[in-house]
Coordinates of C-alpha atoms and ligand atoms in Angstrom, one line a residue:
X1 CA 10.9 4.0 10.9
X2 CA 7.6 3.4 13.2
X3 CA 7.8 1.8 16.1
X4 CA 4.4 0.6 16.9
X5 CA 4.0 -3.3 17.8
X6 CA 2.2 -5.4 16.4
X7 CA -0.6 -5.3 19.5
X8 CA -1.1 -1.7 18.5
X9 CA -3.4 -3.2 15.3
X10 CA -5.1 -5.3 17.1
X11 CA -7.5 -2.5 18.4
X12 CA -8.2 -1.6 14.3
X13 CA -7.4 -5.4 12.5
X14 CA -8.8 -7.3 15.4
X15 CA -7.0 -9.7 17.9
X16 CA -7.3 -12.5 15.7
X17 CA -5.4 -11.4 12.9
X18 CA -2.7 -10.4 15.1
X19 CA -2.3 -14.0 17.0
X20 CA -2.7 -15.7 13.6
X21 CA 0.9 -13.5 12.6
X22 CA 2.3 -14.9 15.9
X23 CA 1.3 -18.6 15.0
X24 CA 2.8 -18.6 11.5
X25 CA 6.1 -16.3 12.5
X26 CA 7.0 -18.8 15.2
X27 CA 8.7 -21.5 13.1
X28 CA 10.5 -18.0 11.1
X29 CA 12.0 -17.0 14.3
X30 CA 15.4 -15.8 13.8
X31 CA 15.0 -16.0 10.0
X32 CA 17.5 -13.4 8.5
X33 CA 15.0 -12.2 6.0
X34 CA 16.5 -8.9 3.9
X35 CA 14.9 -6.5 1.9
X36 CA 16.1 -4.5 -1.1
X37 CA 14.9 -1.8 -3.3
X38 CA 16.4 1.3 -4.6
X39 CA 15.1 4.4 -2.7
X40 CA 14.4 5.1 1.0
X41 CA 11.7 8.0 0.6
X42 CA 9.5 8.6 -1.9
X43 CA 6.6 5.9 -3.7
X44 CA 5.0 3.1 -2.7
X45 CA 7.3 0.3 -2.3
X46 CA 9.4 2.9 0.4
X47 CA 6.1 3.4 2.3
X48 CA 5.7 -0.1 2.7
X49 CA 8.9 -1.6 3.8
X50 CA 8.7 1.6 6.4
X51 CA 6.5 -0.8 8.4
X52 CA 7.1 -4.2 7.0
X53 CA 10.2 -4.3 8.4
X54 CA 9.6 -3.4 12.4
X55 CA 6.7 -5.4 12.2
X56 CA 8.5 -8.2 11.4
X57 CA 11.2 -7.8 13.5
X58 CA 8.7 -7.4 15.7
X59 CA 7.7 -11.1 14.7
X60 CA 11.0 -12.5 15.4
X61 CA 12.7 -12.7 11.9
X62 CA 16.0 -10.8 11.8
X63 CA 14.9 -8.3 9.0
X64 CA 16.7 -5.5 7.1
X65 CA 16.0 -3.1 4.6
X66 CA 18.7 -2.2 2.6
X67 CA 18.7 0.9 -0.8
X68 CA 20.9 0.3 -4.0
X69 CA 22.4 3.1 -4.2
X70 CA 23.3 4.6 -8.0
X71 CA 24.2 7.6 -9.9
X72 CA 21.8 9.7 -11.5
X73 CA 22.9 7.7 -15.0
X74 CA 21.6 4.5 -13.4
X75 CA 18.4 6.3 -12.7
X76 CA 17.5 7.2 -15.9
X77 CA 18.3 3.8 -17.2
X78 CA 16.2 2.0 -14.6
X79 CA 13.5 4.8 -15.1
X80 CA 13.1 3.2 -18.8
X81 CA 13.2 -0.4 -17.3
X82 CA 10.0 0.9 -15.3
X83 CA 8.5 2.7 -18.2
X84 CA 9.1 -0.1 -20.6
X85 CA 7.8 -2.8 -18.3
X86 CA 4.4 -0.7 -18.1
X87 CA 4.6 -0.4 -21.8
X88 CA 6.0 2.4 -22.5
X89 CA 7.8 2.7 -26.5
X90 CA 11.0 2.8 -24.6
X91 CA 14.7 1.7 -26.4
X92 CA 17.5 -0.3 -24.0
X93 CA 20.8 0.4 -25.4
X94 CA 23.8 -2.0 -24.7
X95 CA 25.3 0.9 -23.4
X96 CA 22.1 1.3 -21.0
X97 CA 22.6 -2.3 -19.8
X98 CA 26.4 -1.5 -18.8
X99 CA 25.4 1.0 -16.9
X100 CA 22.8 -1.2 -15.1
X101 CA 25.0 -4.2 -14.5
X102 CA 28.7 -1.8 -13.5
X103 CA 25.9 0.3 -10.9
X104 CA 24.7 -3.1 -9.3
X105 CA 28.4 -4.7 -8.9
X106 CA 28.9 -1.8 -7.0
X107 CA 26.2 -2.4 -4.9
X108 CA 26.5 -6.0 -4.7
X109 CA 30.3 -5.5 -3.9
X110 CA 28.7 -4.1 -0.5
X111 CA 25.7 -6.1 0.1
X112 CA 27.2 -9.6 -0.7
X113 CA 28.3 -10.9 2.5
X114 CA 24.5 -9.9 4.0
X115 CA 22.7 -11.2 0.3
X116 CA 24.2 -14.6 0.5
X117 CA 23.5 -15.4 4.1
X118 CA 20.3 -14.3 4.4
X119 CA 17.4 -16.9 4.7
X120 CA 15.3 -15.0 2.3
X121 CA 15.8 -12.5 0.2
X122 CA 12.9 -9.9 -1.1
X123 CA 14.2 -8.2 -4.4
X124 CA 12.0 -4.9 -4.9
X125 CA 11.4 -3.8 -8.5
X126 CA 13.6 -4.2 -11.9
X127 CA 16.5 -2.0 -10.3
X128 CA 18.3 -4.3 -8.2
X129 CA 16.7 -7.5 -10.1
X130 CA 20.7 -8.5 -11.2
X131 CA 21.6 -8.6 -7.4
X132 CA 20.6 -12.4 -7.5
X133 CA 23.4 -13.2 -10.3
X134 CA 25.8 -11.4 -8.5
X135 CA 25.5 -13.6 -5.1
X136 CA 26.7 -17.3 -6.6
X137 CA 27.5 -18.4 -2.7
X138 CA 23.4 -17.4 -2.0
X139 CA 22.0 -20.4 0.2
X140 CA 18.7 -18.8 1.1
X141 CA 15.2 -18.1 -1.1
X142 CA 15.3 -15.3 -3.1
X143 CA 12.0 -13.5 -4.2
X144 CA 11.6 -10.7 -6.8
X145 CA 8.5 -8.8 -5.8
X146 CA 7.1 -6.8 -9.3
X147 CA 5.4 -3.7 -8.3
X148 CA 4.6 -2.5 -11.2
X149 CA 2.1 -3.1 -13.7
X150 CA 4.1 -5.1 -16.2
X151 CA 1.0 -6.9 -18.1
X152 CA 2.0 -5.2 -21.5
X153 CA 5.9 -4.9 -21.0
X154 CA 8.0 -3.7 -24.2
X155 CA 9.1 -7.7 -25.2
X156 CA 13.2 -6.6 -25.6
X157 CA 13.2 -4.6 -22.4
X158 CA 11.1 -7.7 -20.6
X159 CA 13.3 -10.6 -22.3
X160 CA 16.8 -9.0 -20.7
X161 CA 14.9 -8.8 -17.5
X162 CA 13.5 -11.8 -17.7
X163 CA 17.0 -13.6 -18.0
X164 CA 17.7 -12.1 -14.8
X165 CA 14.5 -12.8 -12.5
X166 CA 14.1 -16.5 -14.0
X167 CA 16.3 -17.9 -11.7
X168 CA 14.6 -16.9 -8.3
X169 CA 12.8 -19.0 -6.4
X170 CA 10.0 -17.1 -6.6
X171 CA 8.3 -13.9 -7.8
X172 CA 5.2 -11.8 -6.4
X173 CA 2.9 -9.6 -8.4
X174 CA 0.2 -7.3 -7.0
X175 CA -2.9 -9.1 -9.8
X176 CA -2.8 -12.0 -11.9
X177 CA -3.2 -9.7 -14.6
X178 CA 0.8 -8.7 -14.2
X179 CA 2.3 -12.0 -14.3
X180 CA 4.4 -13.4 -16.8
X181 CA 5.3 -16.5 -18.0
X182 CA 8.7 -17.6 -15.4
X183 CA 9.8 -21.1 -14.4
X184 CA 9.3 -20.6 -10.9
X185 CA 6.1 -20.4 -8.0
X186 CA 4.5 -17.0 -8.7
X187 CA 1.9 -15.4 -5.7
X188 CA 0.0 -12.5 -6.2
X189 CA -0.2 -10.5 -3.2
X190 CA -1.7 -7.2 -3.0
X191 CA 0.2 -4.0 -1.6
X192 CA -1.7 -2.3 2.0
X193 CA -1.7 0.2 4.2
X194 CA -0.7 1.4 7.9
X195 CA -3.8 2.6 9.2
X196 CA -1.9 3.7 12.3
X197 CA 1.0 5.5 10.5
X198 CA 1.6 9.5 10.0
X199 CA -0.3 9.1 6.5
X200 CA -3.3 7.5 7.8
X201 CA -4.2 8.0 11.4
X202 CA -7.1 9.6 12.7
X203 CA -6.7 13.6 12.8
X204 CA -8.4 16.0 14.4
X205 CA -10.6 18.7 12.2
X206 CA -8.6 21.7 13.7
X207 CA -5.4 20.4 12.1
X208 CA -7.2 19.7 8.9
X209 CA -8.7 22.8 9.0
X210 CA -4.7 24.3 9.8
X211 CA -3.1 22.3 6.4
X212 CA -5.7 23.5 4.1
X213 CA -5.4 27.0 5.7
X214 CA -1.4 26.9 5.0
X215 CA -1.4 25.8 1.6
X216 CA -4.0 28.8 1.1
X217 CA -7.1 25.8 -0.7
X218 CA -10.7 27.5 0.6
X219 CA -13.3 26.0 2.8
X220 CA -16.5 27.4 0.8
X221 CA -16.3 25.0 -2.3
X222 CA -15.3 21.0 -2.4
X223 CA -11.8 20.4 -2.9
X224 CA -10.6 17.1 -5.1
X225 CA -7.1 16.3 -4.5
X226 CA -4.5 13.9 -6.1
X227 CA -1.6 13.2 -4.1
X228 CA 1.2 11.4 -6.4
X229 CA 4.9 11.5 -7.7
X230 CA 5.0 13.6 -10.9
X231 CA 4.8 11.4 -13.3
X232 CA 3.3 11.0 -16.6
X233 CA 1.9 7.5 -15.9
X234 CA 0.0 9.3 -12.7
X235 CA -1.9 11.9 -15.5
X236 CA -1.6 15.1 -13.4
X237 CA -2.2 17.0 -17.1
X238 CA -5.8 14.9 -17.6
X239 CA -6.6 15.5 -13.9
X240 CA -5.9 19.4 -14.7
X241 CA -8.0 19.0 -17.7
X242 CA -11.0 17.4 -16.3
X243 CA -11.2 19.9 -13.3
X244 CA -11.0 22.8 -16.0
X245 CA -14.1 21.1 -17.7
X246 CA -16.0 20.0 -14.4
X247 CA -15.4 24.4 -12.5
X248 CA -17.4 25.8 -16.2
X249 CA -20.5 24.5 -13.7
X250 CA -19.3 23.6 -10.3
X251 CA -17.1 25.6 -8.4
X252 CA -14.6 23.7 -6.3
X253 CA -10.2 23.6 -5.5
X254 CA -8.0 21.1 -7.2
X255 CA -5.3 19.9 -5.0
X256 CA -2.4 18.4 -6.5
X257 CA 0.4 17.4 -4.5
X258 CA 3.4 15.2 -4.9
X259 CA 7.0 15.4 -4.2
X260 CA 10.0 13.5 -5.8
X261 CA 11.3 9.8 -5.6
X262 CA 15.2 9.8 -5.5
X263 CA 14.9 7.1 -7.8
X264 CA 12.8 9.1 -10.2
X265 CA 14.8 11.2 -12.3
X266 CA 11.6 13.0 -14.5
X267 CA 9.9 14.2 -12.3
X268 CA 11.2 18.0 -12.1
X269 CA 10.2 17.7 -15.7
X270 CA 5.9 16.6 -14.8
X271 CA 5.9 19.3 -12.3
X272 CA 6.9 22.2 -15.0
X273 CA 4.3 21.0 -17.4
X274 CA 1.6 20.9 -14.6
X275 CA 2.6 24.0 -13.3
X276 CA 2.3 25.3 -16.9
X277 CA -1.4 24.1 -17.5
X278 CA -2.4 25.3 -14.3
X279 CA -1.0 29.0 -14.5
X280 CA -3.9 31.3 -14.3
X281 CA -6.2 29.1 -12.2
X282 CA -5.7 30.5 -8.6
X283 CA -8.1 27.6 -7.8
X284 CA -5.5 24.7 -8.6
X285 CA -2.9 23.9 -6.1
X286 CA 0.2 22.6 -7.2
X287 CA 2.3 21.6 -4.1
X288 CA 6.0 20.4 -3.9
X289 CA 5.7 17.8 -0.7
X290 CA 8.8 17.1 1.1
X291 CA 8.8 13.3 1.5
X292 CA 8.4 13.2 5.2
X293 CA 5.5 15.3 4.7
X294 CA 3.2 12.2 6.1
X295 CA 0.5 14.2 8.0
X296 CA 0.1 17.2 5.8
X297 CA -1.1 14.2 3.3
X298 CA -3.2 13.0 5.3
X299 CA -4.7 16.0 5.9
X300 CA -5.3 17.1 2.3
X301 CA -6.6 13.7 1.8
X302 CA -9.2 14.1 4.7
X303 CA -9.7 17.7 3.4
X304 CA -11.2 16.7 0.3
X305 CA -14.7 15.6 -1.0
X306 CA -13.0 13.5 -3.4
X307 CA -9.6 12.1 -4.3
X308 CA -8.4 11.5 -7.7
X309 CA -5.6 8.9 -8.8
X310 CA -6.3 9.2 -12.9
X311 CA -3.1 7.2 -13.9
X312 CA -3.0 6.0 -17.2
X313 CA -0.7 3.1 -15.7
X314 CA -0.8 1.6 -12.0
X315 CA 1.0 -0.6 -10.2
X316 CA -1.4 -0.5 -7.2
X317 CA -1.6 2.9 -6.6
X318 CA -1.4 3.1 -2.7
X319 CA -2.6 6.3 -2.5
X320 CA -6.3 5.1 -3.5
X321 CA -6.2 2.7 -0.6
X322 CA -5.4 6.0 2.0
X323 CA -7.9 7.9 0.5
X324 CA -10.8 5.0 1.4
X325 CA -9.2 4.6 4.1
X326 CA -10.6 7.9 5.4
X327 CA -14.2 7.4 3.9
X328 CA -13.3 9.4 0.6
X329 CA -14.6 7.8 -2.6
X330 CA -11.9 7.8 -5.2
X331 CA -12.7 8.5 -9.3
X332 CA -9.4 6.3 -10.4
X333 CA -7.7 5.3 -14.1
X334 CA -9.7 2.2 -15.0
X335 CA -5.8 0.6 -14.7
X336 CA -3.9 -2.2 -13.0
X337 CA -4.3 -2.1 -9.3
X338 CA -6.6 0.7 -8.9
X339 CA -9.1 -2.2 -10.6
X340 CA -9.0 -3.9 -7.4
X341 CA -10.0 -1.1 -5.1
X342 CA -12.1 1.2 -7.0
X343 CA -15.6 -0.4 -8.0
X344 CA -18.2 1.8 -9.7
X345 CA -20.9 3.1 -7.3
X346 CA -19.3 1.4 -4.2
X347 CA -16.2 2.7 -3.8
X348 CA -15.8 5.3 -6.3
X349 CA -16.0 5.6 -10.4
X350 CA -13.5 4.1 -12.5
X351 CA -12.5 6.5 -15.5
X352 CA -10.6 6.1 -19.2
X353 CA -10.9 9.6 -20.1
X354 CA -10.7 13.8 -18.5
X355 CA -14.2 13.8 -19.9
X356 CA -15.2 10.6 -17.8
X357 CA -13.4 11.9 -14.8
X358 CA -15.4 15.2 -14.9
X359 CA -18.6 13.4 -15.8
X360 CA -17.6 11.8 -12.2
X361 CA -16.6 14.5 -10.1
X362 CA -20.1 16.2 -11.4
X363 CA -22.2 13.3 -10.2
X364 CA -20.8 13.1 -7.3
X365 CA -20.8 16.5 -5.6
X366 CA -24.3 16.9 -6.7
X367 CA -24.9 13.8 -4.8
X368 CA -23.6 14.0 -1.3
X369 CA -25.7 11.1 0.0
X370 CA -23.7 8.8 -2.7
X371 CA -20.4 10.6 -1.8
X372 CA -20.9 10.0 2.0
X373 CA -22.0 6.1 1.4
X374 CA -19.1 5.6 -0.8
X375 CA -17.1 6.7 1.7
X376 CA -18.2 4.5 4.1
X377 CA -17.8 1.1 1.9
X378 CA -14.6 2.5 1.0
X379 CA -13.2 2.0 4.5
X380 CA -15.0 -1.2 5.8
X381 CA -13.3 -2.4 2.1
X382 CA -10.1 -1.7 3.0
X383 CA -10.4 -2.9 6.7
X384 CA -11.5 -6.4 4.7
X385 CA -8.7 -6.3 2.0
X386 CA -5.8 -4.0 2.1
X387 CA -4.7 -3.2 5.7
X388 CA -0.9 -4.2 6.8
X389 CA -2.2 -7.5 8.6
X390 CA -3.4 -9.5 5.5
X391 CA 0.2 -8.2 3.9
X392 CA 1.9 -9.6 6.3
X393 CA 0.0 -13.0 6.6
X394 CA 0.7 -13.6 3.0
X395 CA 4.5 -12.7 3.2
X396 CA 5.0 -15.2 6.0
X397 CA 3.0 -18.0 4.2
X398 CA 5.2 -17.7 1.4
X399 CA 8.2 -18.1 3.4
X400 CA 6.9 -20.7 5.0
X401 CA 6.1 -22.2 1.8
X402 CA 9.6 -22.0 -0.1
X403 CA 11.1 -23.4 3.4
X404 CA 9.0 -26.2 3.1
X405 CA 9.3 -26.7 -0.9
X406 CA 5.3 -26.2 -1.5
X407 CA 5.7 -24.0 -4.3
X408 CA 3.1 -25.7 -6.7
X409 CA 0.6 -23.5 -6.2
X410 CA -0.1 -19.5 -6.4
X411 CA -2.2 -17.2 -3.6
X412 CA -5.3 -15.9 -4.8
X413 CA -6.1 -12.2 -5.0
X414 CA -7.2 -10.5 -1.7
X415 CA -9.6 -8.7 -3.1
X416 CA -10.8 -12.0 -4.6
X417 CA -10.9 -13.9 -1.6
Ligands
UDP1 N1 3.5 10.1 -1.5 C1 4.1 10.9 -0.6 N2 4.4 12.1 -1.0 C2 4.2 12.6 -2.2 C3 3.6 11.7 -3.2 C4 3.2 10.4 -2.8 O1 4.3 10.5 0.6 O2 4.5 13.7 -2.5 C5 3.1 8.7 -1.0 C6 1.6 8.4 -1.2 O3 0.9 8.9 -0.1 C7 1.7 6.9 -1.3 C8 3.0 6.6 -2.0 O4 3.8 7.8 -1.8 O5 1.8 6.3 0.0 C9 2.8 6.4 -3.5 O6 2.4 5.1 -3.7 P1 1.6 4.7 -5.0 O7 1.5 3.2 -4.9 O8 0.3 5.5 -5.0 O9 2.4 5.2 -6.2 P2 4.0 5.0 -6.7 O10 4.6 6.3 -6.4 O11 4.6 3.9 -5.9 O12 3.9 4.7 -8.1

């Protein structure tokens, strides 16, 4: 966990945004507020609750974060929750749902006393969705915050969960293009970054420079990088295949780097096939990231002319918003939340195919006057739309909202605003 303040950002969010946080947090002083999702390390939702949390301690609210914790069984089920709610042909056995339900009234067996007094209650994600059936004494507002991109979910897999989010107070997706039909207030708020953490801070060109060396990627030729899980929804294979097409007439290095989720049990699976396609390219890095591997990230990310997200499903995709962060244009799956950052000659190129993604990477390192402008509306875009500040602002308005029982009405989409 960090343990910046929240007058560290106001040198990079402005002093503004910072004193508005105070104003709204003061009537949420003391606010037991808990958090719960289903792996520490590892994806997006992990990255942000790393500084959610002491920043809203730092607020005032008593927060928490704590992990479900499950075997390997439960993993694999709640794997297919995820891959069926981004529409993946995917079958849920009763079996499945015993699992499931047994795995959470173990967890819920030790997080009951702190569920059902807490104020407000964030659920993260399908896997601990059934906590809120298993607190009957609750007296706070429970919220069940969708990461993913659950606009086409597989309709049985979606009806079960759906009997078991209806009930909340409240749910949050990341675009109105996610929600779903639920009798309660829905707000769409988008996911952000730290721009002072680890994984985005400044860094220096000598320690670039030192993390490109170790991982053996050259200096002569542009590298293109894609930093994700290994995961079939995150295309690592089309990535490969577009870089094969794009070095028959430009030489560059294709980075791709990604570690594990503990609550993702395929991924050893992903790496093998990627390693497989890439055997016999000395120019394609495949690197297995520990998960506190924060700067070396940041470093391949700043490394690189370009970084790639090609999923062929996205919840956000978080690591789009780090990469524009550092004034790198992104060529990203025209999918879910990489929609709302990536915009076709500002910010990047939005692709639906390896052959588009190639067509890209082409265009843009023979133009390194559109690459360098990109790069610039890619950071002063993110300063506007998806730093931790604006996050933060919209979680505390919707407490304050459910306290107050204004729930007739639903948040419009940063990027929108
Ligand atoms: N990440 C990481 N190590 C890895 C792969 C990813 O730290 O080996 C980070 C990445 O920098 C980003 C987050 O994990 O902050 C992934 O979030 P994203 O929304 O892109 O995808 P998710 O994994 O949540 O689907």
């Amino acid at each position: 966990m960090i343990e910046r303040t929240l007058k560290d950002y106001e040198a990079v969010a402005g002093e503004i945004a910072i004193s508005q946080l105070r104003q709204l947090a003061q009537s949420l002083k003391g606010a037991r507020v808990v958090h719960v999702n289903s792996t520490r390390v590892g994806g997006g939702v992990a990255e942000i609750l790393d500084w959610m949390l002491p920043l809203m301690q730092d607020l005032g609210l008593d927060a928490r974060w704590e992990v479900i914790e499950g075997y390997d069984t439960f993993f694999e089920v709640t794997k297919t929750f995820h891959n069926a709610m981004q529409g993946n042909p995917s079958i849920l056995t009763q079996s499945m749902i015993d699992v499931y339900e047994k795995n959470n009234e173990e967890n819920a067996e030790r997080l009951r006393p702190i569920l059902e007094e807490a104020d407000f209650v964030f659920i993260h994600d399908p896997q601990p969705a059934i906590l809120l059936d298993l607190c009957p004494n609750r007296r706070g507002k429970w919220v069940w915050r969708c990461h993913i991109d659950s606009s086409r979910p597989v309709r049985k897999v979606w009806k079960y969960l759906e009997s078991k989010v209806q009930n909340y107070d409240a749910s949050i997706f990341s675009m109105k293009d996610f929600a779903q039909p639920l009798p309660h207030a829905q707000f769409l708020i988008a996911p952000s970054i730290d721009p002072l953490s680890q994984k985005n801070c400044d860094l220096d060109q000598q320690e670039i420079d030192t993390v490109m060396a170790k991982y053996g990627i050259p200096d002569e030729v542009p590298v293109l990088t894609q930093v994700s899980r290994y995961d079939r929804f995150k295309d690592p294979l089309g990535v490969i295949e577009a870089f094969k097409t794009l070095n028959q007439t430009i030489p560059a290095e294709l980075v791709l780097a990604g570690g594990g989720a503990t609550d993702d049990p395929e991924g050893q699976m992903v790496l093998e096939e990627v390693r497989d396609a890439s055997s016999g390219y000395p120019n394609i890095h495949v690197l297995l990231l520990p998960s506190d591997a924060h700067r070396t990230i940041n470093a391949l990310q700043r490394g690189s002319a370009i970084v790639i997200q090609k999923s062929i499903q996205e919840g956000f995709g978080l690591t789009v918003t780090e990469a524009l962060w550092k004034e790198r244009p992104v060529i990203g799956g025209n999918v879910g939340g990489i929609r709302l950052q990536v915009h076709d000659y500002y910010t990047g190129f939005l692709v639906n195919t390896p052959e588009g993604a190639a067509l890209r990477m082409r265009e843009l390192l023979r133009n390194p006057y559109s690459l360098q402008r990109m790069g610039t509306t890619g950071k002063q875009f993110v300063r506007e739309n998806f730093l931790l500040t604006r996050h933060l602002r919209e979680y505390l308005t919707l407490m304050l909202s459910l306290e107050r029982g204004i729930t007739n009405y639903v948040l419009t989409e940063s990027s929108e605003n």
